[in-house]
Amino acid sequence: MAEARDDPRVFIIEPEQRGVIPLDAFHIPSRLRRTVRGEPFEVRVDTAFEAVLDGCAAAQGPDREDTWINGPIRRLYAALFAMGFVHSIECWRDERLVGGLYGVSLGGAFFGESMFSRERDASKVALVHLVARLRRGGWDLLDAQFLTDHLSQFGAVETPQATYLERLQPALSVRPDQGALRAPLTGAEAVALASA
Protein backbone atom coordinates (compact mmCIF):
# COMPACT_ATOMS: atom_id res chain seq x y z
CA MET A 1 0.00 0.00 0.00
CA ALA A 2 0.92 3.68 -0.19
CA GLU A 3 0.00 6.47 2.19
CA ALA A 4 -1.44 8.54 -0.68
CA ARG A 5 -1.63 8.82 -4.48
CA ASP A 6 1.49 11.03 -4.62
CA ASP A 7 3.54 9.06 -2.09
CA PRO A 8 6.39 7.32 -3.99
CA ARG A 9 6.81 4.69 -1.26
CA VAL A 10 5.11 1.29 -0.99
CA PHE A 11 4.78 -0.68 2.21
CA ILE A 12 3.39 -4.07 3.16
CA ILE A 13 0.67 -4.50 5.76
CA GLU A 14 0.27 -7.83 7.52
CA PRO A 15 -2.81 -7.45 9.75
CA GLU A 16 -3.16 -9.51 12.91
CA GLN A 17 -6.76 -10.19 11.88
CA ARG A 18 -7.37 -10.94 8.21
CA GLY A 19 -10.67 -10.34 6.43
CA VAL A 20 -11.79 -13.49 4.60
CA ILE A 21 -14.97 -14.11 2.61
CA PRO A 22 -15.77 -17.83 2.99
CA LEU A 23 -16.59 -19.13 -0.48
CA ASP A 24 -18.75 -21.90 1.00
CA ALA A 25 -20.75 -19.49 3.19
CA PHE A 26 -21.14 -16.42 0.98
CA HIS A 27 -24.32 -14.51 1.82
CA ILE A 28 -26.24 -12.50 -0.77
CA PRO A 29 -28.82 -10.13 0.73
CA SER A 30 -32.28 -10.70 -0.79
CA ARG A 31 -32.51 -7.32 -2.51
CA LEU A 32 -29.12 -7.87 -4.11
CA ARG A 33 -30.21 -11.34 -5.28
CA ARG A 34 -33.04 -9.71 -7.20
CA THR A 35 -30.69 -7.09 -8.60
CA VAL A 36 -28.13 -9.65 -9.82
CA ARG A 37 -30.85 -11.85 -11.37
CA GLY A 38 -32.30 -8.77 -13.12
CA GLU A 39 -28.95 -8.17 -14.86
CA PRO A 40 -28.87 -4.36 -14.72
CA PHE A 41 -25.24 -4.46 -15.88
CA GLU A 42 -23.28 -6.33 -18.48
CA VAL A 43 -20.57 -8.16 -16.53
CA ARG A 44 -17.23 -8.52 -18.28
CA VAL A 45 -13.92 -9.94 -17.10
CA ASP A 46 -10.45 -8.58 -17.84
CA THR A 47 -11.54 -6.22 -20.63
CA ALA A 48 -10.71 -2.89 -18.95
CA PHE A 49 -8.33 -3.56 -16.08
CA GLU A 50 -6.65 -0.13 -16.15
CA ALA A 51 -10.05 1.59 -16.14
CA VAL A 52 -11.06 -0.49 -13.09
CA LEU A 53 -7.79 0.50 -11.41
CA ASP A 54 -8.58 4.15 -12.21
CA GLY A 55 -12.07 3.74 -10.72
CA CYS A 56 -10.66 2.20 -7.55
CA ALA A 57 -8.06 4.98 -7.25
CA ALA A 58 -10.56 7.81 -7.76
CA ALA A 59 -11.93 9.84 -4.87
CA GLN A 60 -15.17 8.28 -3.69
CA GLY A 61 -16.79 10.90 -1.53
CA PRO A 62 -15.75 12.63 1.68
CA ASP A 63 -14.87 9.35 3.40
CA ARG A 64 -12.27 8.52 0.77
CA GLU A 65 -10.76 11.56 -0.91
CA ASP A 66 -7.37 9.96 -1.49
CA THR A 67 -6.17 6.51 -2.45
CA TRP A 68 -3.52 3.99 -1.50
CA ILE A 69 -2.93 3.29 -5.21
CA ASN A 70 0.16 5.26 -6.25
CA GLY A 71 2.39 5.13 -9.35
CA PRO A 72 4.57 2.18 -8.27
CA ILE A 73 1.49 0.15 -7.29
CA ARG A 74 -0.20 0.95 -10.62
CA ARG A 75 2.88 -0.26 -12.52
CA LEU A 76 3.14 -3.41 -10.40
CA TYR A 77 -0.50 -4.42 -10.90
CA ALA A 78 -0.34 -3.61 -14.61
CA ALA A 79 2.66 -5.95 -14.92
CA LEU A 80 0.89 -8.67 -12.93
CA PHE A 81 -2.19 -8.25 -15.13
CA ALA A 82 -0.02 -8.67 -18.25
CA MET A 83 1.33 -11.91 -16.73
CA GLY A 84 -2.20 -13.20 -16.02
CA PHE A 85 -2.11 -12.97 -12.22
CA VAL A 86 -4.47 -10.00 -11.82
CA HIS A 87 -8.12 -10.02 -12.90
CA SER A 88 -10.88 -7.44 -13.07
CA ILE A 89 -14.62 -8.04 -12.83
CA GLU A 90 -16.39 -5.16 -14.53
CA CYS A 91 -19.97 -3.87 -14.59
CA TRP A 92 -20.97 -1.98 -17.72
CA ARG A 93 -24.10 -0.07 -18.68
CA ASP A 94 -24.52 1.45 -22.14
CA GLU A 95 -20.80 0.90 -22.85
CA ARG A 96 -19.81 2.83 -19.70
CA LEU A 97 -17.83 1.20 -16.91
CA VAL A 98 -19.96 1.82 -13.81
CA GLY A 99 -18.28 -0.39 -11.24
CA GLY A 100 -16.03 -3.31 -10.59
CA LEU A 101 -13.21 -4.84 -8.64
CA TYR A 102 -9.81 -6.36 -9.16
CA GLY A 103 -7.56 -8.80 -7.37
CA VAL A 104 -4.63 -11.16 -7.58
CA SER A 105 -5.00 -14.88 -8.21
CA LEU A 106 -2.28 -17.23 -6.94
CA GLY A 107 -3.09 -20.93 -7.04
CA GLY A 108 -6.50 -21.37 -5.45
CA ALA A 109 -6.31 -18.10 -3.51
CA PHE A 110 -7.82 -14.87 -4.78
CA PHE A 111 -6.74 -11.67 -3.06
CA GLY A 112 -9.35 -8.96 -3.47
CA GLU A 113 -7.55 -5.64 -3.75
CA SER A 114 -10.13 -2.91 -4.33
CA MET A 115 -13.60 -2.17 -5.68
CA PHE A 116 -15.56 0.86 -6.82
CA SER A 117 -19.08 1.84 -7.81
CA ARG A 118 -20.41 4.69 -9.92
CA GLU A 119 -23.94 3.28 -9.87
CA ARG A 120 -25.86 1.65 -7.06
CA ASP A 121 -24.85 -1.97 -6.42
CA ALA A 122 -22.34 -2.16 -9.28
CA SER A 123 -19.43 -3.27 -7.06
CA LYS A 124 -21.73 -5.67 -5.20
CA VAL A 125 -22.87 -7.28 -8.45
CA ALA A 126 -19.20 -7.62 -9.43
CA LEU A 127 -18.48 -9.33 -6.09
CA VAL A 128 -21.32 -11.84 -6.56
CA HIS A 129 -20.01 -12.63 -10.05
CA LEU A 130 -16.48 -13.02 -8.69
CA VAL A 131 -17.59 -15.46 -5.98
CA ALA A 132 -19.65 -17.46 -8.49
CA ARG A 133 -16.68 -17.75 -10.84
CA LEU A 134 -14.27 -18.66 -8.05
CA ARG A 135 -16.61 -21.39 -6.83
CA ARG A 136 -17.18 -22.71 -10.35
CA GLY A 137 -13.44 -22.76 -11.04
CA GLY A 138 -12.40 -24.47 -7.80
CA TRP A 139 -10.71 -21.63 -5.89
CA ASP A 140 -10.33 -22.24 -2.16
CA LEU A 141 -9.81 -18.85 -0.52
CA LEU A 142 -11.08 -15.29 -1.03
CA ASP A 143 -8.91 -12.86 0.91
CA ALA A 144 -10.55 -9.48 1.56
CA GLN A 145 -7.60 -8.10 3.58
CA PHE A 146 -9.67 -6.26 6.20
CA LEU A 147 -13.14 -6.88 7.59
CA THR A 148 -15.45 -3.93 6.95
CA ASP A 149 -19.14 -3.39 7.64
CA HIS A 150 -19.67 -3.48 3.88
CA LEU A 151 -18.07 -6.94 3.56
CA SER A 152 -19.70 -8.29 6.74
CA GLN A 153 -23.08 -8.35 4.98
CA PHE A 154 -21.65 -11.00 2.63
CA GLY A 155 -20.45 -13.25 5.44
CA ALA A 156 -16.87 -11.99 5.65
CA VAL A 157 -15.13 -12.88 8.88
CA GLU A 158 -11.97 -11.90 10.72
CA THR A 159 -9.41 -14.66 10.83
CA PRO A 160 -6.32 -14.58 13.07
CA GLN A 161 -3.13 -14.30 11.02
CA ALA A 162 -1.83 -17.72 12.11
CA THR A 163 -5.09 -19.44 11.11
CA TYR A 164 -5.14 -17.50 7.86
CA LEU A 165 -1.62 -18.65 6.97
CA GLU A 166 -2.62 -22.28 7.72
CA ARG A 167 -5.50 -21.92 5.22
CA LEU A 168 -3.40 -20.04 2.69
CA GLN A 169 -0.68 -22.67 2.29
CA PRO A 170 -2.87 -25.47 0.87
CA ALA A 171 -4.90 -22.95 -1.18
CA LEU A 172 -1.75 -21.88 -3.00
CA SER A 173 -1.20 -25.45 -4.25
CA VAL A 174 -4.73 -25.69 -5.76
CA ARG A 175 -4.87 -25.45 -9.55
CA PRO A 176 -8.27 -23.90 -10.34
CA ASP A 177 -9.84 -23.71 -13.77
CA GLN A 178 -8.68 -20.24 -14.88
CA GLY A 179 -11.17 -20.33 -17.75
CA ALA A 180 -14.01 -20.21 -15.21
CA LEU A 181 -13.21 -16.55 -14.54
CA ARG A 182 -13.92 -15.47 -18.11
CA ALA A 183 -16.69 -17.90 -19.10
CA PRO A 184 -20.13 -16.27 -19.64
CA LEU A 185 -22.46 -16.31 -16.67
CA THR A 186 -26.02 -15.04 -16.35
CA GLY A 187 -27.23 -13.22 -13.27
CA ALA A 188 -29.35 -16.20 -12.23
CA GLU A 189 -26.38 -18.54 -12.65
CA ALA A 190 -24.18 -16.20 -10.63
CA VAL A 191 -26.67 -16.15 -7.75
CA ALA A 192 -27.04 -19.93 -7.83
CA LEU A 193 -23.30 -20.59 -7.94
CA ALA A 194 -22.38 -18.01 -5.31
CA SER A 195 -25.11 -19.24 -2.95
CA ALA A 196 -24.46 -22.97 -3.26
Coordinates of C-alpha atoms in Angstrom, one line a residue:
M1 CA 0.0 0.0 0.0
A2 CA 0.9 3.7 -0.2
E3 CA 0.0 6.5 2.2
A4 CA -1.4 8.5 -0.7
R5 CA -1.6 8.8 -4.5
D6 CA 1.5 11.0 -4.6
D7 CA 3.5 9.1 -2.1
P8 CA 6.4 7.3 -4.0
R9 CA 6.8 4.7 -1.3
V10 CA 5.1 1.3 -1.0
F11 CA 4.8 -0.7 2.2
I12 CA 3.4 -4.1 3.2
I13 CA 0.7 -4.5 5.8
E14 CA 0.3 -7.8 7.5
P15 CA -2.8 -7.5 9.7
E16 CA -3.2 -9.5 12.9
Q17 CA -6.8 -10.2 11.9
R18 CA -7.4 -10.9 8.2
G19 CA -10.7 -10.3 6.4
V20 CA -11.8 -13.5 4.6
I21 CA -15.0 -14.1 2.6
P22 CA -15.8 -17.8 3.0
L23 CA -16.6 -19.1 -0.5
D24 CA -18.7 -21.9 1.0
A25 CA -20.8 -19.5 3.2
F26 CA -21.1 -16.4 1.0
H27 CA -24.3 -14.5 1.8
I28 CA -26.2 -12.5 -0.8
P29 CA -28.8 -10.1 0.7
S30 CA -32.3 -10.7 -0.8
R31 CA -32.5 -7.3 -2.5
L32 CA -29.1 -7.9 -4.1
R33 CA -30.2 -11.3 -5.3
R34 CA -33.0 -9.7 -7.2
T35 CA -30.7 -7.1 -8.6
V36 CA -28.1 -9.6 -9.8
R37 CA -30.8 -11.8 -11.4
G38 CA -32.3 -8.8 -13.1
E39 CA -28.9 -8.2 -14.9
P40 CA -28.9 -4.4 -14.7
F41 CA -25.2 -4.5 -15.9
E42 CA -23.3 -6.3 -18.5
V43 CA -20.6 -8.2 -16.5
R44 CA -17.2 -8.5 -18.3
V45 CA -13.9 -9.9 -17.1
D46 CA -10.5 -8.6 -17.8
T47 CA -11.5 -6.2 -20.6
A48 CA -10.7 -2.9 -18.9
F49 CA -8.3 -3.6 -16.1
E50 CA -6.7 -0.1 -16.1
A51 CA -10.1 1.6 -16.1
V52 CA -11.1 -0.5 -13.1
L53 CA -7.8 0.5 -11.4
D54 CA -8.6 4.1 -12.2
G55 CA -12.1 3.7 -10.7
C56 CA -10.7 2.2 -7.6
A57 CA -8.1 5.0 -7.3
A58 CA -10.6 7.8 -7.8
A59 CA -11.9 9.8 -4.9
Q60 CA -15.2 8.3 -3.7
G61 CA -16.8 10.9 -1.5
P62 CA -15.8 12.6 1.7
D63 CA -14.9 9.4 3.4
R64 CA -12.3 8.5 0.8
E65 CA -10.8 11.6 -0.9
D66 CA -7.4 10.0 -1.5
T67 CA -6.2 6.5 -2.4
W68 CA -3.5 4.0 -1.5
I69 CA -2.9 3.3 -5.2
N70 CA 0.2 5.3 -6.3
G71 CA 2.4 5.1 -9.4
P72 CA 4.6 2.2 -8.3
I73 CA 1.5 0.1 -7.3
R74 CA -0.2 0.9 -10.6
R75 CA 2.9 -0.3 -12.5
L76 CA 3.1 -3.4 -10.4
Y77 CA -0.5 -4.4 -10.9
A78 CA -0.3 -3.6 -14.6
A79 CA 2.7 -5.9 -14.9
L80 CA 0.9 -8.7 -12.9
F81 CA -2.2 -8.2 -15.1
A82 CA 0.0 -8.7 -18.3
M83 CA 1.3 -11.9 -16.7
G84 CA -2.2 -13.2 -16.0
F85 CA -2.1 -13.0 -12.2
V86 CA -4.5 -10.0 -11.8
H87 CA -8.1 -10.0 -12.9
S88 CA -10.9 -7.4 -13.1
I89 CA -14.6 -8.0 -12.8
E90 CA -16.4 -5.2 -14.5
C91 CA -20.0 -3.9 -14.6
W92 CA -21.0 -2.0 -17.7
R93 CA -24.1 -0.1 -18.7
D94 CA -24.5 1.4 -22.1
E95 CA -20.8 0.9 -22.8
R96 CA -19.8 2.8 -19.7
L97 CA -17.8 1.2 -16.9
V98 CA -20.0 1.8 -13.8
G99 CA -18.3 -0.4 -11.2
G100 CA -16.0 -3.3 -10.6
L101 CA -13.2 -4.8 -8.6
Y102 CA -9.8 -6.4 -9.2
G103 CA -7.6 -8.8 -7.4
V104 CA -4.6 -11.2 -7.6
S105 CA -5.0 -14.9 -8.2
L106 CA -2.3 -17.2 -6.9
G107 CA -3.1 -20.9 -7.0
G108 CA -6.5 -21.4 -5.5
A109 CA -6.3 -18.1 -3.5
F110 CA -7.8 -14.9 -4.8
F111 CA -6.7 -11.7 -3.1
G112 CA -9.4 -9.0 -3.5
E113 CA -7.6 -5.6 -3.7
S114 CA -10.1 -2.9 -4.3
M115 CA -13.6 -2.2 -5.7
F116 CA -15.6 0.9 -6.8
S117 CA -19.1 1.8 -7.8
R118 CA -20.4 4.7 -9.9
E119 CA -23.9 3.3 -9.9
R120 CA -25.9 1.7 -7.1
D121 CA -24.9 -2.0 -6.4
A122 CA -22.3 -2.2 -9.3
S123 CA -19.4 -3.3 -7.1
K124 CA -21.7 -5.7 -5.2
V125 CA -22.9 -7.3 -8.5
A126 CA -19.2 -7.6 -9.4
L127 CA -18.5 -9.3 -6.1
V128 CA -21.3 -11.8 -6.6
H129 CA -20.0 -12.6 -10.0
L130 CA -16.5 -13.0 -8.7
V131 CA -17.6 -15.5 -6.0
A132 CA -19.6 -17.5 -8.5
R133 CA -16.7 -17.8 -10.8
L134 CA -14.3 -18.7 -8.1
R135 CA -16.6 -21.4 -6.8
R136 CA -17.2 -22.7 -10.4
G137 CA -13.4 -22.8 -11.0
G138 CA -12.4 -24.5 -7.8
W139 CA -10.7 -21.6 -5.9
D140 CA -10.3 -22.2 -2.2
L141 CA -9.8 -18.9 -0.5
L142 CA -11.1 -15.3 -1.0
D143 CA -8.9 -12.9 0.9
A144 CA -10.5 -9.5 1.6
Q145 CA -7.6 -8.1 3.6
F146 CA -9.7 -6.3 6.2
L147 CA -13.1 -6.9 7.6
T148 CA -15.4 -3.9 6.9
D149 CA -19.1 -3.4 7.6
H150 CA -19.7 -3.5 3.9
L151 CA -18.1 -6.9 3.6
S152 CA -19.7 -8.3 6.7
Q153 CA -23.1 -8.3 5.0
F154 CA -21.7 -11.0 2.6
G155 CA -20.5 -13.3 5.4
A156 CA -16.9 -12.0 5.7
V157 CA -15.1 -12.9 8.9
E158 CA -12.0 -11.9 10.7
T159 CA -9.4 -14.7 10.8
P160 CA -6.3 -14.6 13.1
Q161 CA -3.1 -14.3 11.0
A162 CA -1.8 -17.7 12.1
T163 CA -5.1 -19.4 11.1
Y164 CA -5.1 -17.5 7.9
L165 CA -1.6 -18.6 7.0
E166 CA -2.6 -22.3 7.7
R167 CA -5.5 -21.9 5.2
L168 CA -3.4 -20.0 2.7
Q169 CA -0.7 -22.7 2.3
P170 CA -2.9 -25.5 0.9
A171 CA -4.9 -22.9 -1.2
L172 CA -1.7 -21.9 -3.0
S173 CA -1.2 -25.4 -4.2
V174 CA -4.7 -25.7 -5.8
R175 CA -4.9 -25.5 -9.5
P176 CA -8.3 -23.9 -10.3
D177 CA -9.8 -23.7 -13.8
Q178 CA -8.7 -20.2 -14.9
G179 CA -11.2 -20.3 -17.8
A180 CA -14.0 -20.2 -15.2
L181 CA -13.2 -16.5 -14.5
R182 CA -13.9 -15.5 -18.1
A183 CA -16.7 -17.9 -19.1
P184 CA -20.1 -16.3 -19.6
L185 CA -22.5 -16.3 -16.7
T186 CA -26.0 -15.0 -16.4
G187 CA -27.2 -13.2 -13.3
A188 CA -29.3 -16.2 -12.2
E189 CA -26.4 -18.5 -12.6
A190 CA -24.2 -16.2 -10.6
V191 CA -26.7 -16.1 -7.8
A192 CA -27.0 -19.9 -7.8
L193 CA -23.3 -20.6 -7.9
A194 CA -22.4 -18.0 -5.3
S195 CA -25.1 -19.2 -3.0
A196 CA -24.5 -23.0 -3.3

